Amino acid sequence: EDTLLNPSGIYSITKRAAEQIVCRYFDIFKMEGAILRISTPYGPMEKPSGRRELMSPIYGWARAAIAGEEVTLEGDLQRDFTYVVDMARGVVLAWQSRCLPHRVYNISSGCNISFSDALEALKRLRPGFRVRRNEASEMAGFFRESLRGPLDIRRAREDFGFVPEYDLERGLKSYLDWLERFPV
């Protein structure tokens, strides 16, 4: 959380600017609060809307897995995927804390997972799902601009007891079950 940020993509620049605005607001109005940095959430209720068109990679992959379709892996990147139940629990734990000694906390799984590992997990959970690799393709710009390691969640663990309960396979299984019950 204390690492000097030097965003280069428009998405990361706007996130950093929003953090600075919030911190300034805290200072001007003598407010207590914290910023939660949530890494690559996925799970129930994710859907395109008039305000959000770019979905997590898992959004499309999970729907294809349920339909028994094939997806193409375009560049095997890594992300610190966070299942939404863990994300929500992290937000609640921070909100319920009486005193947060820091201004910024990471909420994530705390580990990077490659796209190919996520797709392999989906294949195990839905055997009809197929993956084709396209090694010659250029990786998506958004993910290329946001390459980074996993977020360190030690501060959230120590200050308000946040520990992720969903590893990738458990999160994917829960998400697939939800999608089958409530098709989006």
Tab-separated table of C-alpha atoms in Angstrom:
chain	number	residue	atom	x	y	z
A	1	GLU	CA	0.000	0.000	0.000
A	2	ASP	CA	2.930	2.360	0.559
A	3	THR	CA	4.670	1.628	-2.739
A	4	LEU	CA	5.094	4.741	-4.858
A	5	LEU	CA	2.545	4.549	-7.672
A	6	ASN	CA	3.411	5.509	-11.217
A	7	PRO	CA	0.355	4.613	-13.299
A	8	SER	CA	0.636	4.729	-17.070
A	9	GLY	CA	-2.705	3.508	-18.433
A	10	ILE	CA	-5.820	5.681	-18.360
A	11	TYR	CA	-7.640	3.270	-16.032
A	12	SER	CA	-4.848	3.217	-13.448
A	13	ILE	CA	-4.343	6.987	-13.726
A	14	THR	CA	-8.018	7.641	-12.940
A	15	LYS	CA	-7.929	5.211	-9.994
A	16	ARG	CA	-4.884	7.001	-8.557
A	17	ALA	CA	-6.513	10.402	-9.084
A	18	ALA	CA	-9.639	9.210	-7.256
A	19	GLU	CA	-7.502	8.076	-4.314
A	20	GLN	CA	-5.845	11.490	-4.146
A	21	ILE	CA	-9.216	13.251	-4.192
A	22	VAL	CA	-10.510	11.038	-1.369
A	23	CYS	CA	-7.374	11.628	0.741
A	24	ARG	CA	-7.661	15.374	0.220
A	25	TYR	CA	-11.318	15.249	1.257
A	26	PHE	CA	-10.314	13.351	4.434
A	27	ASP	CA	-7.757	16.069	5.217
A	28	ILE	CA	-9.962	19.083	4.481
A	29	PHE	CA	-12.964	17.831	6.438
A	30	LYS	CA	-11.008	16.024	9.174
A	31	MET	CA	-12.700	12.734	8.324
A	32	GLU	CA	-11.624	9.246	9.253
A	33	GLY	CA	-11.675	6.682	6.496
A	34	ALA	CA	-9.695	4.331	4.346
A	35	ILE	CA	-9.227	3.485	0.710
A	36	LEU	CA	-9.640	-0.165	-0.253
A	37	ARG	CA	-7.767	-1.356	-3.320
A	38	ILE	CA	-9.638	-4.373	-4.628
A	39	SER	CA	-7.889	-6.562	-7.175
A	40	THR	CA	-9.687	-8.071	-10.185
A	41	PRO	CA	-13.021	-9.080	-8.641
A	42	TYR	CA	-15.096	-11.830	-10.248
A	43	GLY	CA	-18.297	-13.614	-9.351
A	44	PRO	CA	-22.064	-13.212	-9.042
A	45	MET	CA	-23.741	-10.036	-10.268
A	46	GLU	CA	-21.003	-9.059	-12.738
A	47	LYS	CA	-22.681	-7.970	-15.956
A	48	PRO	CA	-22.321	-5.324	-18.648
A	49	SER	CA	-24.249	-2.143	-17.932
A	50	GLY	CA	-24.423	1.359	-19.271
A	51	ARG	CA	-21.587	2.263	-16.909
A	52	ARG	CA	-19.420	-0.810	-17.259
A	53	GLU	CA	-18.586	-2.628	-20.459
A	54	LEU	CA	-15.212	-4.241	-19.667
A	55	MET	CA	-15.775	-7.421	-17.681
A	56	SER	CA	-13.258	-9.579	-15.852
A	57	PRO	CA	-11.737	-12.327	-18.004
A	58	ILE	CA	-13.488	-14.886	-15.818
A	59	TYR	CA	-16.886	-13.417	-16.759
A	60	GLY	CA	-16.666	-14.654	-20.362
A	61	TRP	CA	-14.772	-17.819	-19.558
A	62	ALA	CA	-17.338	-18.965	-16.984
A	63	ARG	CA	-20.241	-18.461	-19.382
A	64	ALA	CA	-18.372	-20.346	-22.106
A	65	ALA	CA	-17.580	-23.172	-19.660
A	66	ILE	CA	-21.253	-23.568	-18.767
A	67	ALA	CA	-22.200	-23.620	-22.454
A	68	GLY	CA	-19.445	-26.151	-23.258
A	69	GLU	CA	-17.885	-23.726	-25.715
A	70	GLU	CA	-14.298	-23.018	-26.678
A	71	VAL	CA	-12.349	-19.881	-25.778
A	72	THR	CA	-9.070	-18.611	-27.146
A	73	LEU	CA	-6.282	-17.729	-24.729
A	74	GLU	CA	-4.621	-14.572	-26.074
A	75	GLY	CA	-1.457	-14.165	-23.999
A	76	ASP	CA	-1.004	-15.994	-20.706
A	77	LEU	CA	-1.002	-13.151	-18.205
A	78	GLN	CA	-1.378	-13.279	-14.450
A	79	ARG	CA	-3.876	-11.487	-12.211
A	80	ASP	CA	-4.637	-11.370	-8.520
A	81	PHE	CA	-8.255	-12.552	-8.927
A	82	THR	CA	-10.566	-11.859	-5.954
A	83	TYR	CA	-13.843	-13.704	-5.479
A	84	VAL	CA	-16.635	-11.211	-4.689
A	85	VAL	CA	-17.592	-12.901	-1.413
A	86	ASP	CA	-14.061	-12.301	-0.113
A	87	MET	CA	-14.155	-8.765	-1.497
A	88	ALA	CA	-17.451	-7.995	0.255
A	89	ARG	CA	-16.226	-9.509	3.509
A	90	GLY	CA	-13.081	-7.362	3.339
A	91	VAL	CA	-15.179	-4.220	2.849
A	92	VAL	CA	-17.428	-5.116	5.794
A	93	LEU	CA	-14.492	-5.940	8.077
A	94	ALA	CA	-12.857	-2.591	7.266
A	95	TRP	CA	-16.152	-0.736	7.798
A	96	GLN	CA	-16.733	-2.443	11.159
A	97	SER	CA	-13.273	-1.564	12.459
A	98	ARG	CA	-13.237	1.069	15.150
A	99	CYS	CA	-9.882	2.476	14.163
A	100	LEU	CA	-7.924	1.958	10.991
A	101	PRO	CA	-4.329	3.088	11.468
A	102	HIS	CA	-3.659	3.323	7.703
A	103	ARG	CA	-5.317	5.161	4.828
A	104	VAL	CA	-4.893	2.428	2.190
A	105	TYR	CA	-5.607	-1.315	2.343
A	106	ASN	CA	-5.402	-4.010	-0.298
A	107	ILE	CA	-8.277	-6.478	-0.556
A	108	SER	CA	-7.425	-9.445	-2.755
A	109	SER	CA	-6.585	-13.120	-2.810
A	110	GLY	CA	-2.958	-12.127	-2.255
A	111	CYS	CA	-1.599	-14.340	-5.035
A	112	ASN	CA	-1.310	-14.102	-8.803
A	113	ILE	CA	-2.938	-16.773	-10.935
A	114	SER	CA	-2.132	-17.233	-14.608
A	115	PHE	CA	-4.927	-17.098	-17.135
A	116	SER	CA	-3.992	-20.636	-18.222
A	117	ASP	CA	-4.310	-21.920	-14.615
A	118	ALA	CA	-7.743	-20.289	-14.302
A	119	LEU	CA	-8.826	-21.880	-17.583
A	120	GLU	CA	-7.487	-25.286	-16.483
A	121	ALA	CA	-9.526	-24.985	-13.272
A	122	LEU	CA	-12.634	-24.217	-15.346
A	123	LYS	CA	-11.915	-27.276	-17.516
A	124	ARG	CA	-11.765	-29.444	-14.384
A	125	LEU	CA	-15.050	-28.000	-13.130
A	126	ARG	CA	-16.816	-28.190	-16.525
A	127	PRO	CA	-15.217	-30.976	-18.613
A	128	GLY	CA	-16.918	-29.904	-21.888
A	129	PHE	CA	-15.093	-26.569	-21.794
A	130	ARG	CA	-12.296	-26.190	-24.355
A	131	VAL	CA	-9.372	-23.779	-24.588
A	132	ARG	CA	-7.339	-22.946	-27.675
A	133	ARG	CA	-4.068	-21.013	-27.400
A	134	ASN	CA	-3.212	-18.245	-29.828
A	135	GLU	CA	0.475	-17.621	-29.161
A	136	ALA	CA	0.817	-15.237	-32.114
A	137	SER	CA	-1.763	-12.746	-30.855
A	138	GLU	CA	-1.111	-9.515	-29.010
A	139	MET	CA	-2.386	-9.498	-25.420
A	140	ALA	CA	-5.256	-7.170	-24.623
A	141	GLY	CA	-4.142	-3.568	-24.072
A	142	PHE	CA	-5.882	-3.145	-20.723
A	143	PHE	CA	-4.102	-6.119	-19.184
A	144	ARG	CA	-0.783	-5.309	-20.838
A	145	GLU	CA	-0.888	-1.849	-19.231
A	146	SER	CA	-1.771	-3.226	-15.824
A	147	LEU	CA	0.855	-5.930	-15.347
A	148	ARG	CA	1.877	-6.171	-11.701
A	149	GLY	CA	2.425	-8.680	-8.972
A	150	PRO	CA	-0.148	-9.718	-6.386
A	151	LEU	CA	-1.361	-7.190	-3.833
A	152	ASP	CA	0.090	-7.607	-0.350
A	153	ILE	CA	-2.825	-8.114	2.088
A	154	ARG	CA	-0.793	-8.299	5.304
A	155	ARG	CA	-1.989	-4.867	6.503
A	156	ALA	CA	-5.686	-5.830	6.109
A	157	ARG	CA	-5.021	-9.124	7.899
A	158	GLU	CA	-3.297	-7.414	10.819
A	159	ASP	CA	-5.567	-4.358	11.159
A	160	PHE	CA	-9.019	-5.897	10.672
A	161	GLY	CA	-8.635	-9.650	10.297
A	162	PHE	CA	-9.142	-10.034	6.556
A	163	VAL	CA	-8.143	-13.470	5.278
A	164	PRO	CA	-9.464	-14.697	1.909
A	165	GLU	CA	-11.603	-17.818	2.227
A	166	TYR	CA	-11.939	-18.624	-1.484
A	167	ASP	CA	-9.049	-20.009	-3.488
A	168	LEU	CA	-9.525	-19.870	-7.251
A	169	GLU	CA	-11.083	-23.324	-7.661
A	170	ARG	CA	-13.583	-22.800	-4.830
A	171	GLY	CA	-14.472	-19.329	-6.135
A	172	LEU	CA	-14.947	-20.609	-9.687
A	173	LYS	CA	-17.108	-23.507	-8.509
A	174	SER	CA	-19.305	-21.155	-6.491
A	175	TYR	CA	-19.572	-18.732	-9.419
A	176	LEU	CA	-20.447	-21.484	-11.925
A	177	ASP	CA	-23.116	-22.857	-9.566
A	178	TRP	CA	-24.572	-19.360	-9.191
A	179	LEU	CA	-24.582	-18.768	-12.961
A	180	GLU	CA	-26.437	-22.011	-13.537
A	181	ARG	CA	-29.075	-21.058	-10.967
A	182	PHE	CA	-29.349	-17.417	-12.087
A	183	PRO	CA	-28.372	-17.021	-15.763
A	184	VAL	CA	-27.386	-13.431	-16.521
